PDB file of C-alpha atoms in Angstrom:
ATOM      1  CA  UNK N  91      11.799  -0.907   7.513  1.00  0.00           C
ATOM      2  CA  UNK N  92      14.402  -3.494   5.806  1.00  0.00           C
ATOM      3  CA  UNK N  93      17.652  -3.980   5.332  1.00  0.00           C
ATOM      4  CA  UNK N  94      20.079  -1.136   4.929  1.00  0.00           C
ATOM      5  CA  UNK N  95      21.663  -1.162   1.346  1.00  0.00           C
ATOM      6  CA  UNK N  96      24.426   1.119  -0.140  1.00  0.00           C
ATOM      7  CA  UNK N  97      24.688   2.495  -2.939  1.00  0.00           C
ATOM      8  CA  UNK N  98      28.277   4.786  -4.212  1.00  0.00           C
ATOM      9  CA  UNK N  99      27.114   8.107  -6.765  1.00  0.00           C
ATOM     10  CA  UNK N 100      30.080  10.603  -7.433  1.00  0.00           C
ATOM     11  CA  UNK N 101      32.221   8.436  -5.695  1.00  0.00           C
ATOM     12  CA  UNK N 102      30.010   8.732  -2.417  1.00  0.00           C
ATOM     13  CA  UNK N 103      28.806   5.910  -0.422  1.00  0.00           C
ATOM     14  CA  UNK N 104      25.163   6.268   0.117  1.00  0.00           C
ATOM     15  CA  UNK N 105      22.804   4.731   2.789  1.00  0.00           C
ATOM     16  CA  UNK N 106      18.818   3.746   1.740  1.00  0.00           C
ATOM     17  CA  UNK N 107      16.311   1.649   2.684  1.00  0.00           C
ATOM     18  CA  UNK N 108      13.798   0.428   0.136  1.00  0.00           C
ATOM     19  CA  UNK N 109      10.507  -1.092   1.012  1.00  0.00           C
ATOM     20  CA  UNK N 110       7.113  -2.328  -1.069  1.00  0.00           C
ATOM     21  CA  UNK N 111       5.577  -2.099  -4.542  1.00  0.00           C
ATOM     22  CA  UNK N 112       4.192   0.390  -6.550  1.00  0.00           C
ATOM     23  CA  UNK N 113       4.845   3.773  -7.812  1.00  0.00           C
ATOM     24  CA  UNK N 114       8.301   4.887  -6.189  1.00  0.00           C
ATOM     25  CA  UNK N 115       8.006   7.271  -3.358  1.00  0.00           C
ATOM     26  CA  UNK N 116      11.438   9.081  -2.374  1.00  0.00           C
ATOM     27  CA  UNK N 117      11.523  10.595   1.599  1.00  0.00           C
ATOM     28  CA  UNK N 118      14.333  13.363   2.227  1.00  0.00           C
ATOM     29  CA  UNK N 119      14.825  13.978   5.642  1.00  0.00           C
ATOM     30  CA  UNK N 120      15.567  16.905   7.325  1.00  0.00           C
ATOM     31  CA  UNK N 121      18.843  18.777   8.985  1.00  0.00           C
ATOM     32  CA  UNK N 122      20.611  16.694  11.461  1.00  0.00           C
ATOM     33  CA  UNK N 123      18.225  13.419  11.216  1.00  0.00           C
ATOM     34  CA  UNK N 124      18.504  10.200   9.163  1.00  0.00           C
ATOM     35  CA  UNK N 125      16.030   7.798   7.034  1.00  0.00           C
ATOM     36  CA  UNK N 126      15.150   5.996  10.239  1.00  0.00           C
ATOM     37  CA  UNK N 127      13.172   8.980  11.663  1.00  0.00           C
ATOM     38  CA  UNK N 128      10.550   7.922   8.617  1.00  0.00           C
ATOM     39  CA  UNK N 129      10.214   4.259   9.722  1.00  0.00           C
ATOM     40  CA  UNK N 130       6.842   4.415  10.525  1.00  0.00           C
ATOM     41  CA  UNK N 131       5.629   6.486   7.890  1.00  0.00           C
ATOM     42  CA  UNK N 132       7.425   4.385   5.471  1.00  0.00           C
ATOM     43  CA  UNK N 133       6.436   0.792   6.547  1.00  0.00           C
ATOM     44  CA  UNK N 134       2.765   2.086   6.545  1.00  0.00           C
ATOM     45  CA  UNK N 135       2.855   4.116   2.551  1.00  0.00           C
ATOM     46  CA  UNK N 136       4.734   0.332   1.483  1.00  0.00           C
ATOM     47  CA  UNK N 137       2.036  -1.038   1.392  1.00  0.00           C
ATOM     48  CA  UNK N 138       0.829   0.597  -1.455  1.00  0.00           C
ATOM     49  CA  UNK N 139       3.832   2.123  -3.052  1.00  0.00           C
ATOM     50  CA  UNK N 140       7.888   1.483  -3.466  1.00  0.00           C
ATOM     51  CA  UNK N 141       9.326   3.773  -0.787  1.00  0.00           C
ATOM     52  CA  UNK N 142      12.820   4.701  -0.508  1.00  0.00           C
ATOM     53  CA  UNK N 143      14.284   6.572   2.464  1.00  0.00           C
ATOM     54  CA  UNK N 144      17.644   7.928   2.120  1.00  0.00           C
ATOM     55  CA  UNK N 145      20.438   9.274   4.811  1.00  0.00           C
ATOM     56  CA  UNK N 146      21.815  12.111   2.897  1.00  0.00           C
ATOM     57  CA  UNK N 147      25.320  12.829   2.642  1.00  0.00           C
ATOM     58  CA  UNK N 148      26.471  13.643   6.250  1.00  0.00           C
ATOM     59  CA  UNK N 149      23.635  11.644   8.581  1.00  0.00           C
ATOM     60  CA  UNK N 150      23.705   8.376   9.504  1.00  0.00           C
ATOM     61  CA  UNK N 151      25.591   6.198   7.692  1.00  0.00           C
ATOM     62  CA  UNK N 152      26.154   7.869   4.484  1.00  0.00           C
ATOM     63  CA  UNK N 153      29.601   9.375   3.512  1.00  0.00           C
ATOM     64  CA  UNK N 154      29.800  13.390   4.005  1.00  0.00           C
ATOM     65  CA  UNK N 155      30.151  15.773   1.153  1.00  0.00           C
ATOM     66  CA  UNK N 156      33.787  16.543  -0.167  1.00  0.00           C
ATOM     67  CA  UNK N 157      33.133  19.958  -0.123  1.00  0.00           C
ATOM     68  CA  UNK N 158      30.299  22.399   1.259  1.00  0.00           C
ATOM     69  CA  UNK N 159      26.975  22.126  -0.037  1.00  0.00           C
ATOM     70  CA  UNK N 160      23.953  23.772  -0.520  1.00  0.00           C
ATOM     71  CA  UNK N 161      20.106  22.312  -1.168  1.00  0.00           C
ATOM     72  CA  UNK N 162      21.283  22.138  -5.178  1.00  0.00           C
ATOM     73  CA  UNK N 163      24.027  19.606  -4.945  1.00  0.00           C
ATOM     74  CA  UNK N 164      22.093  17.642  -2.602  1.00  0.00           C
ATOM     75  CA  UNK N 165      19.381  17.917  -5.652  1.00  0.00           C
ATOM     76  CA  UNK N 166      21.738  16.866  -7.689  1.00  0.00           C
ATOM     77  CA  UNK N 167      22.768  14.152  -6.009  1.00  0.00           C
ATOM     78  CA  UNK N 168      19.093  12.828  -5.484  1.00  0.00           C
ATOM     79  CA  UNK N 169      19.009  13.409  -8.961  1.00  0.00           C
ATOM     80  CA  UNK N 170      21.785  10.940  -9.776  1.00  0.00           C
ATOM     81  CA  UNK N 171      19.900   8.479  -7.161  1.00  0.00           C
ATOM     82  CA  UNK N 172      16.838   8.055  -9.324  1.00  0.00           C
ATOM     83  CA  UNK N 173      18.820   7.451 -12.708  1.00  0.00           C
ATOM     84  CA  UNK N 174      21.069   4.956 -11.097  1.00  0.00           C
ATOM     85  CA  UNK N 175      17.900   3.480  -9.818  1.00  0.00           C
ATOM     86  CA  UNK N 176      16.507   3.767 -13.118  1.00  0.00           C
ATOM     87  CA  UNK N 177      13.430   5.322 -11.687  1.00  0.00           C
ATOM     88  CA  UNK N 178      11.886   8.110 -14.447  1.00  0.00           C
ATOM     89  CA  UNK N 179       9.503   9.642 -12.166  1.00  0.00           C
ATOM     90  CA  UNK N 180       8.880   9.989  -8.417  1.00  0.00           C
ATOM     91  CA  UNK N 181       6.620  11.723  -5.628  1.00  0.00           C
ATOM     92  CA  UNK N 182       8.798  13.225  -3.270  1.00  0.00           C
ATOM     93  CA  UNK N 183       8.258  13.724   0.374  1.00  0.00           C
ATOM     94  CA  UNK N 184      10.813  16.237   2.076  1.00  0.00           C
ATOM     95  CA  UNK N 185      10.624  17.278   5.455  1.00  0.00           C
ATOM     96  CA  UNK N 186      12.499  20.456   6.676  1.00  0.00           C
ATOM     97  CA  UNK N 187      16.006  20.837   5.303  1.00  0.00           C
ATOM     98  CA  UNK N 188      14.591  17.710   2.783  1.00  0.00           C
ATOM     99  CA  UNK N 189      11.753  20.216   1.554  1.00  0.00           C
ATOM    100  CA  UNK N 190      14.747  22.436   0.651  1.00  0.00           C
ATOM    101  CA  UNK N 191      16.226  19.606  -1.562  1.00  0.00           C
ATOM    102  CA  UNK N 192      12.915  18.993  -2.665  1.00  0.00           C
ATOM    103  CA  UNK N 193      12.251  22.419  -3.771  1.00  0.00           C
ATOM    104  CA  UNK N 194      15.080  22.296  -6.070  1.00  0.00           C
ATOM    105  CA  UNK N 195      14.703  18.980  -7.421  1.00  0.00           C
ATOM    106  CA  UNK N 196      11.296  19.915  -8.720  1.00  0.00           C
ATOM    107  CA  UNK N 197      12.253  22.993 -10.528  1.00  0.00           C
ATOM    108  CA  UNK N 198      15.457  21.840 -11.918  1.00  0.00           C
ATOM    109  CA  UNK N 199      14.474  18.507 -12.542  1.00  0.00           C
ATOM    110  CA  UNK N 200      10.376  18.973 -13.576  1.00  0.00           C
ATOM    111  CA  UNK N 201      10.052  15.880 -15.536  1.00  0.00           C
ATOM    112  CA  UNK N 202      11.001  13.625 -12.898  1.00  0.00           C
ATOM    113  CA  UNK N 203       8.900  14.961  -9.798  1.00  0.00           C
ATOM    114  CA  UNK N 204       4.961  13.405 -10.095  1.00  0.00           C
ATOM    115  CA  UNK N 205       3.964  15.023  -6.607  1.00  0.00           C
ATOM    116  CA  UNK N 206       5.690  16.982  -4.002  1.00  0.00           C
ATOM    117  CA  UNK N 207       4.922  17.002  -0.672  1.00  0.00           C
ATOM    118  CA  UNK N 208       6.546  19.190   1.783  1.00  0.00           C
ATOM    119  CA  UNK N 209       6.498  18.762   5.352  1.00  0.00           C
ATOM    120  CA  UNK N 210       7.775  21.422   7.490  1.00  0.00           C
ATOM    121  CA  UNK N 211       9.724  22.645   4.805  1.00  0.00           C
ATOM    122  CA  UNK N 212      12.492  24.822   5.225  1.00  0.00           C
ATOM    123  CA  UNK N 213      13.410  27.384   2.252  1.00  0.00           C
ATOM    124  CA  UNK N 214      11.936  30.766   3.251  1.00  0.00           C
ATOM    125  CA  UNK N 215      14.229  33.080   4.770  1.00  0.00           C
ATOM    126  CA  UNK N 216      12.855  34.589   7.745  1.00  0.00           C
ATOM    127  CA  UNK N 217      12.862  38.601   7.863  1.00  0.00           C
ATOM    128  CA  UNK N 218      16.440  39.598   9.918  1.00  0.00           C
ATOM    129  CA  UNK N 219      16.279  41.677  13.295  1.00  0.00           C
ATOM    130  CA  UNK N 220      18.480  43.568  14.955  1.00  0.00           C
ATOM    131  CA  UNK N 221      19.021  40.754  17.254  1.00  0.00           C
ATOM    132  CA  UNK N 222      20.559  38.582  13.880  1.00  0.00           C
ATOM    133  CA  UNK N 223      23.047  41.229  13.169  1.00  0.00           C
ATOM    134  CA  UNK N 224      24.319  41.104  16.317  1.00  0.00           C
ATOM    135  CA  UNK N 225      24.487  37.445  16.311  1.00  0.00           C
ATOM    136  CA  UNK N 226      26.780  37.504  12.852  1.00  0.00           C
ATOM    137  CA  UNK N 227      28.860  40.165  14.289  1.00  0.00           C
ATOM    138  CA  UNK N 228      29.867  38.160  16.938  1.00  0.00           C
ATOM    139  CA  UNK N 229      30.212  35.166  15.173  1.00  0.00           C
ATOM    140  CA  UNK N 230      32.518  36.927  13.054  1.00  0.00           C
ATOM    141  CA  UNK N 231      34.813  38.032  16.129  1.00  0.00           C
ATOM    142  CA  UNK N 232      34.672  34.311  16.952  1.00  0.00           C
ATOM    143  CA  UNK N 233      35.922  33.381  13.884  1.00  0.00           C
ATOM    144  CA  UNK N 234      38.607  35.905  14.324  1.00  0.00           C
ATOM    145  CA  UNK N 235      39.430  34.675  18.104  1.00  0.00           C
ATOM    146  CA  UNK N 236      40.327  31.140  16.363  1.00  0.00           C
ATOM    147  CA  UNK N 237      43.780  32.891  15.036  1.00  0.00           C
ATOM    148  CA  UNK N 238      44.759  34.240  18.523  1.00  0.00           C
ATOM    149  CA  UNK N 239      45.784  30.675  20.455  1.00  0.00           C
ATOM    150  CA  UNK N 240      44.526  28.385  22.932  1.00  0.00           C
ATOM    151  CA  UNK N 241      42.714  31.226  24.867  1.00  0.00           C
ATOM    152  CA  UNK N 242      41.378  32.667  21.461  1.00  0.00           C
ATOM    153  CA  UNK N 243      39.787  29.364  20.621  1.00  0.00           C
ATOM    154  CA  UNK N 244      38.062  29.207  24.182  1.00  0.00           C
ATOM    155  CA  UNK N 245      36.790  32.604  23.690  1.00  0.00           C
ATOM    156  CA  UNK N 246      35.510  31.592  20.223  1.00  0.00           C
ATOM    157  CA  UNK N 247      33.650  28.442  21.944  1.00  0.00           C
ATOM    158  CA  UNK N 248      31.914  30.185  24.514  1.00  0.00           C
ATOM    159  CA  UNK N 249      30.758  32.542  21.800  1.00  0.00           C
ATOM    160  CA  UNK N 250      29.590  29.645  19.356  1.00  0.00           C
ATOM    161  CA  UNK N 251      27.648  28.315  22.527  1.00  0.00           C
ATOM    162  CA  UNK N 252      26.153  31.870  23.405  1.00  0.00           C
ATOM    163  CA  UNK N 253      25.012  32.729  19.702  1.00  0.00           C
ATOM    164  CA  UNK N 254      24.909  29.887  17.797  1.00  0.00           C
ATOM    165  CA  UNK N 255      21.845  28.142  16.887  1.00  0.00           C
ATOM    166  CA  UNK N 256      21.341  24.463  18.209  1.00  0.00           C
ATOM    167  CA  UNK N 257      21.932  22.832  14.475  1.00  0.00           C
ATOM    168  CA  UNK N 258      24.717  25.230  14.276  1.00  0.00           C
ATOM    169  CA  UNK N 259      26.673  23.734  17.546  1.00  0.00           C
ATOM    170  CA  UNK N 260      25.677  20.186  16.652  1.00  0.00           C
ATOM    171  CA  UNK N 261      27.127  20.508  12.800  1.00  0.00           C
ATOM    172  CA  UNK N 262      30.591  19.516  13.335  1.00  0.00           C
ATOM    173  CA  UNK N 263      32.533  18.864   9.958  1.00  0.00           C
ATOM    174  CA  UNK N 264      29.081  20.036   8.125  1.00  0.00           C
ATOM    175  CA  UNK N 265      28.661  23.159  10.026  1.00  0.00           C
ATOM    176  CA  UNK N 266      29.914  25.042   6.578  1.00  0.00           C
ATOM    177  CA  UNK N 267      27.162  22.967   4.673  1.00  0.00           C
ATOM    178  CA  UNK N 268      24.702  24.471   7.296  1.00  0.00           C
ATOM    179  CA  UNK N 269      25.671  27.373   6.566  1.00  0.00           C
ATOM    180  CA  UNK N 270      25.834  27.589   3.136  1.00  0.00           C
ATOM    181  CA  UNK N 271      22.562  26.118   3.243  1.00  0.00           C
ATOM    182  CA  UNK N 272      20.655  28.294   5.360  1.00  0.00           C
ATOM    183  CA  UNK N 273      21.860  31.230   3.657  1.00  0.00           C
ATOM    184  CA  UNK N 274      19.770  29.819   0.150  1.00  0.00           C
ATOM    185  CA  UNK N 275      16.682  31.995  -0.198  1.00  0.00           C
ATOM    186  CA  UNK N 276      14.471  29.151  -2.477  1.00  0.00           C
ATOM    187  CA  UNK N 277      10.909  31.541  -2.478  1.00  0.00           C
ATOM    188  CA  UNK N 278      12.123  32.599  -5.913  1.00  0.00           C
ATOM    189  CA  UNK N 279      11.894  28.614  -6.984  1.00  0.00           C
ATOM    190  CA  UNK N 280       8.372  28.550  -5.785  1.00  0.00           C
ATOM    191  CA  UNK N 281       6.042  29.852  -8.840  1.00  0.00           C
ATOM    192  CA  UNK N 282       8.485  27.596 -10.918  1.00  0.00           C
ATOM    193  CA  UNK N 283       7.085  23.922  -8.945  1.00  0.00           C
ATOM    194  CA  UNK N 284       5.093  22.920 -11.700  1.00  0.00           C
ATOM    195  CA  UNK N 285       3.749  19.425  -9.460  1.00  0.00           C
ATOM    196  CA  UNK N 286       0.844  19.391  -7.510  1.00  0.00           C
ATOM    197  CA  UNK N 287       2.010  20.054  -4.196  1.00  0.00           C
ATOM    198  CA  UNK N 288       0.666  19.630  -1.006  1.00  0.00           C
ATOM    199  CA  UNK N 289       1.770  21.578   2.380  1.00  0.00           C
ATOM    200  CA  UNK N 290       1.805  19.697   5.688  1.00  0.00           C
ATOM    201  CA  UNK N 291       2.553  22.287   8.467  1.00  0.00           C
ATOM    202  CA  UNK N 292       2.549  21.708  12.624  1.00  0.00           C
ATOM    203  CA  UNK N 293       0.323  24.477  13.839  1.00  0.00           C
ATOM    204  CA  UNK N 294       2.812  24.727  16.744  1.00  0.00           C
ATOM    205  CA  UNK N 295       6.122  24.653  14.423  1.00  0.00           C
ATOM    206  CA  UNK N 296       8.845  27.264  15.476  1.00  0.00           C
ATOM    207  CA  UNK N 297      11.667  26.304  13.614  1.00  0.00           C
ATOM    208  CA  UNK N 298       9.848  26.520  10.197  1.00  0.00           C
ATOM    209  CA  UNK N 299       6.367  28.917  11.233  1.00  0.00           C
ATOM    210  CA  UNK N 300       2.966  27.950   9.404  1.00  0.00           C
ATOM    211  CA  UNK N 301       3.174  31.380   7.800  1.00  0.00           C
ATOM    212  CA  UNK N 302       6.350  30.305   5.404  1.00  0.00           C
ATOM    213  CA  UNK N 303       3.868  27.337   4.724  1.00  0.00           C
ATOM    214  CA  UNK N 304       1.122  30.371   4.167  1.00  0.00           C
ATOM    215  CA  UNK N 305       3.888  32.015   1.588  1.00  0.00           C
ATOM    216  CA  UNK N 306       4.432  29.016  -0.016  1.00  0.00           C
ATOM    217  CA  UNK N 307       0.662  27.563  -0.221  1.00  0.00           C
ATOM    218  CA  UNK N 308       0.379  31.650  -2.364  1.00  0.00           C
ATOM    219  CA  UNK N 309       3.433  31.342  -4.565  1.00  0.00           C
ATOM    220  CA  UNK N 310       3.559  27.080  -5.587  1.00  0.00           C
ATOM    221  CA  UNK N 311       0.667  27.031  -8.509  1.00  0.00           C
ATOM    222  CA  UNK N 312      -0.695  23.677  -7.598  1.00  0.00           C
ATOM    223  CA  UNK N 313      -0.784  23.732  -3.870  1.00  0.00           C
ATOM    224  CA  UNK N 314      -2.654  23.351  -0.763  1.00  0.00           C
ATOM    225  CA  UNK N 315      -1.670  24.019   2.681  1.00  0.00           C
ATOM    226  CA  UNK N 316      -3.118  21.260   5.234  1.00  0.00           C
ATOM    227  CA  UNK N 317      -2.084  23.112   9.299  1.00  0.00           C
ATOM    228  CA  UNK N 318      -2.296  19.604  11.574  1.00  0.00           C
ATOM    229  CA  UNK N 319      -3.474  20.614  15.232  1.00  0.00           C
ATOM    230  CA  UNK N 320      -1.416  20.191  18.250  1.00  0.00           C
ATOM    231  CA  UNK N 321       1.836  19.419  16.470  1.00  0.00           C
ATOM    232  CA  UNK N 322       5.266  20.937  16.200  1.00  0.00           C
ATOM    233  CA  UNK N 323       8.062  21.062  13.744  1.00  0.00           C
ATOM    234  CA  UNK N 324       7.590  16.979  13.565  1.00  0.00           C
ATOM    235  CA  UNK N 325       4.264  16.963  12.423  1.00  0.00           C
ATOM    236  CA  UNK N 326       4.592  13.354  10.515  1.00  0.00           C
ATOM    237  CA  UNK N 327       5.472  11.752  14.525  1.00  0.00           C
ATOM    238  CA  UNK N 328       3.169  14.441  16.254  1.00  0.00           C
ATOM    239  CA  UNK N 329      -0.031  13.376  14.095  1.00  0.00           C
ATOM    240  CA  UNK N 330       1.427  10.754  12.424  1.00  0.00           C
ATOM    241  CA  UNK N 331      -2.213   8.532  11.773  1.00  0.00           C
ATOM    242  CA  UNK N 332      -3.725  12.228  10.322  1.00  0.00           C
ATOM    243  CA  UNK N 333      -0.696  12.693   8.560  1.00  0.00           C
ATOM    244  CA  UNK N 334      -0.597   9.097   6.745  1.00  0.00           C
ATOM    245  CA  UNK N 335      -4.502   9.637   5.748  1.00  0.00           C
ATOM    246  CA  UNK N 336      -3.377  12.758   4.088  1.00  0.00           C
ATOM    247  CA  UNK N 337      -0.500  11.736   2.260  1.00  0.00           C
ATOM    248  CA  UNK N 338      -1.821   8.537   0.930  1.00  0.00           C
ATOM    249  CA  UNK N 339      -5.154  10.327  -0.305  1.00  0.00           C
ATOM    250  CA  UNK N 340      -2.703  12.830  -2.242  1.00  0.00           C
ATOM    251  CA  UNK N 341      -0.914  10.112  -3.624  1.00  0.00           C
ATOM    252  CA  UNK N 342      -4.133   8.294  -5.078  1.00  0.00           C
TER     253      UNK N 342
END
């Protein structure tokens, strides 16, 4: 995979790995992962292209965001990559919350995006049941219980545990990011994408379900939707010699 370098943009100390020759290739990985979950996948596209993994701001060993941020500052930031770089144009590979950065990136920065290629990608929001209002009242009596001492906060905790989301208990210091994040409805982005896309789905994906992939292979004007059998939310690991056949065609 090579060595780790580091690079600083708006003052924040960056983490990448850079490997091959060719036309750049850029992989954004997803919510709570780093660059190193696309070892594989990158050591095998090197061979025919420049690939660059990052660990955005807040996984592995890159610096976290001053503030709370959505999918558009980490665009920007991506953005910022590629210039300092000096790289003009780019296919970009995002997988979950990286398909969310991805999303962006190609409608607010069209020029630069050759392909797209989402993986699992997260950016729809799911239709809310009665069950989710429930769960966001009682986060927000949690957040209350944090103001009412030591017992408060223990009552808050067991609360976060009982109706929080996995990614949600695991954010720490970026658990406003998350949320901020989440919160982003991108499907009005879609019809903007103006690069030929292609959709990589897990027919057995929970966290992200093949129909958002459905919505977005209807609404993105140059895609297709490609479901891989017997794979989950990781479809690149699950199938991962299927899913390096279909990539590398694309990016012909």
């Amino acid at each position: 995979m090579g060595r780790v370098k580091f690079i600083e943009i708006d003052q924040l100390k960056i983490a990448y790995n850079v490997v091959g020759t060719g036309k750049p290739v850029v992989l954004l990985h997803g919510w709570g992962c780093e660059a190193n979950i696309f070892k594989s996948v990158l050591d095998t596209l090197s061979s025919t292209h420049q690939v660059f993994a990052l660990d955005l701001p807040g996984f592995g060993l890159s610096e976290n965001p001053p503030t709370a941020w959505d999918a558009s500052d980490y665009a920007k930031l991506i953005s910022l990559f590629l210039d300092k770089l000096n790289i003009s144009k780019v296919n970009l590979i995002g997988h979950s919350y990286g398909g969310r950065i991805s999303i962006v990136l190609a409608t607010e920065e069209v020029e630069k995006v050759n392909k797209l290629i989402l993986v699992d990608s997260a950016g729809i929001i799911p239709r809310r049941n009665t069950n989710y209002y429930i769960r966001i009242c009682m986060a927000k009596i949690g957040r209350l219980m944090r103001h009412c001492g030591t017992l408060g906060n223990r009552i808050a905790d067991r609360i976060v545990h009982q109706v929080g989301s996995k990614d949600y208990q695991e954010a720490g210091a970026m658990r406003a990011t998350l949320v901020k994040s989440v919160n982003q409805n991108l499907r009005p982005l879609l019809p903007k994408i103006q690069a030929p896309t292609l959709l990589i789905w897990g027919e057995n994906d929970t966290d992200t379900p093949v129909s958002d992939g459905k919505i977005m292979e209807e609404e993105i004007p140059q895609a297709e939707l490609v479901v891989l059998d017997n794979a989950g939310h990781y479809s690149f690991l699950d199938q991962f010699h299927q899913f390096c056949q279909i990539v590398s065609k694309f990016l012909e």
